[in-house]
Short mmCIF file of C-alpha atoms in Angstrom, two decimals:
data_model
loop_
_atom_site.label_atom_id
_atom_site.label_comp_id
_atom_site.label_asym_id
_atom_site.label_seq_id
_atom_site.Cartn_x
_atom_site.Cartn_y
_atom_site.Cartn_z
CA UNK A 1 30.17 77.14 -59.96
CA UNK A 2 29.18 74.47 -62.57
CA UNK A 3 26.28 71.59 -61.76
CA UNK A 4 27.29 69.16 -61.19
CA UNK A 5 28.42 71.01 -57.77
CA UNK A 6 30.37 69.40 -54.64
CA UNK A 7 28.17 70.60 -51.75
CA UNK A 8 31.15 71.26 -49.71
CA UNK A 9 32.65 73.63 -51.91
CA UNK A 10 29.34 75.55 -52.70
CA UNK A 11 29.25 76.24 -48.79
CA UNK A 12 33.03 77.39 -48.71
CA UNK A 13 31.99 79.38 -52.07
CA UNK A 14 28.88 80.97 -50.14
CA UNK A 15 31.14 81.19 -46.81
CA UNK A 16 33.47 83.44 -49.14
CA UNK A 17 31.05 85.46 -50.53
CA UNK A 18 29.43 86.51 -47.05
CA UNK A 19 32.76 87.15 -45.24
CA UNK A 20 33.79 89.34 -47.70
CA UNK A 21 30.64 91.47 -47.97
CA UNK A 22 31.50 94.19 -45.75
CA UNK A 23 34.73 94.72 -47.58
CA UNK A 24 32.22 95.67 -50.64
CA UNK A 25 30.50 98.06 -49.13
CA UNK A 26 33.31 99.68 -47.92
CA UNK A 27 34.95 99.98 -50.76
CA UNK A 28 34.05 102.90 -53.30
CA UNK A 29 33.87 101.94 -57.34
CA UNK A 30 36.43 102.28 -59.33
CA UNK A 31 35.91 104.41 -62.84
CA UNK A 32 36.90 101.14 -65.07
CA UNK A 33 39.43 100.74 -67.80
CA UNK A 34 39.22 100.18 -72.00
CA UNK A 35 40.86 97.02 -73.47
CA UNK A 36 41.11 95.86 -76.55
CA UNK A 37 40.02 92.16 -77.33
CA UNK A 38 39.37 90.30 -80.29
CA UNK A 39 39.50 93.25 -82.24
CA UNK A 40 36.67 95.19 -80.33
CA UNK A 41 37.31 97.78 -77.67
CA UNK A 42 35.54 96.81 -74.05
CA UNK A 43 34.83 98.98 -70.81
CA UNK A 44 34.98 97.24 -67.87
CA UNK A 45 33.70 99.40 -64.77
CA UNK A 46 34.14 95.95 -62.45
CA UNK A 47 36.34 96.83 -59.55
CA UNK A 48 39.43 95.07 -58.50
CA UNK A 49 37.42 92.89 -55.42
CA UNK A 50 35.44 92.07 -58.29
CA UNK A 51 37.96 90.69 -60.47
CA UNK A 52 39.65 88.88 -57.81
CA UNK A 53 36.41 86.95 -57.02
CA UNK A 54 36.31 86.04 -60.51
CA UNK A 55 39.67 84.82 -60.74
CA UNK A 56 39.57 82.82 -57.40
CA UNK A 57 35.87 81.48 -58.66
CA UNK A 58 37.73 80.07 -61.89
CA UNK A 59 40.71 78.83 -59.90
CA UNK A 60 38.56 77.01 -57.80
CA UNK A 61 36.42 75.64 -60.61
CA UNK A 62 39.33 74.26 -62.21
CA UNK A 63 40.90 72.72 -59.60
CA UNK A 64 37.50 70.76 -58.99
CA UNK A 65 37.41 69.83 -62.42
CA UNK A 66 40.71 68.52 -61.89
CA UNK A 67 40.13 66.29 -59.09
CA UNK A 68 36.81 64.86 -60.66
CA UNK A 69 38.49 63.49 -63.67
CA UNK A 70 41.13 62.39 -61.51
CA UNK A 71 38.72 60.16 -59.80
CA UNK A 72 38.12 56.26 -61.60
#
């Protein structure tokens, strides 16, 4: 999330985050995989859950960054 936040979605954010807790634990860790960006080679050991979060996190950030320029 970036300041300045909307209080609403911080608390749908946090909601998120605490529903899908359990599914972490459950979950075992995945070994990673190598890409190559920008010329370097990176190792990322972040599981899939992981990466999904981060993706939906953006999405949502967007989307709110959206609507606030929208507004006059």
């Amino acid at each position: 999330m970036t300041k300045p936040y909307d209080e609403q979605a911080l608390m749908a954010r946090i909601h998120y985050v605490l529903v899908n807790a359990e599914l972490r634990e459950s979950r075992t860790s995945e070994m990673g995989i190598e890409i190559a960006f920008a010329g370097k080679k990176h190792f990322i050991t972040s599981n899939r859950i992981q990466i999904l979060d981060l993706l939906i996190s953006t999405y949502e950030n967007a989307i709110q960054k959206t609507e606030s320029l929208k507004r006059p």
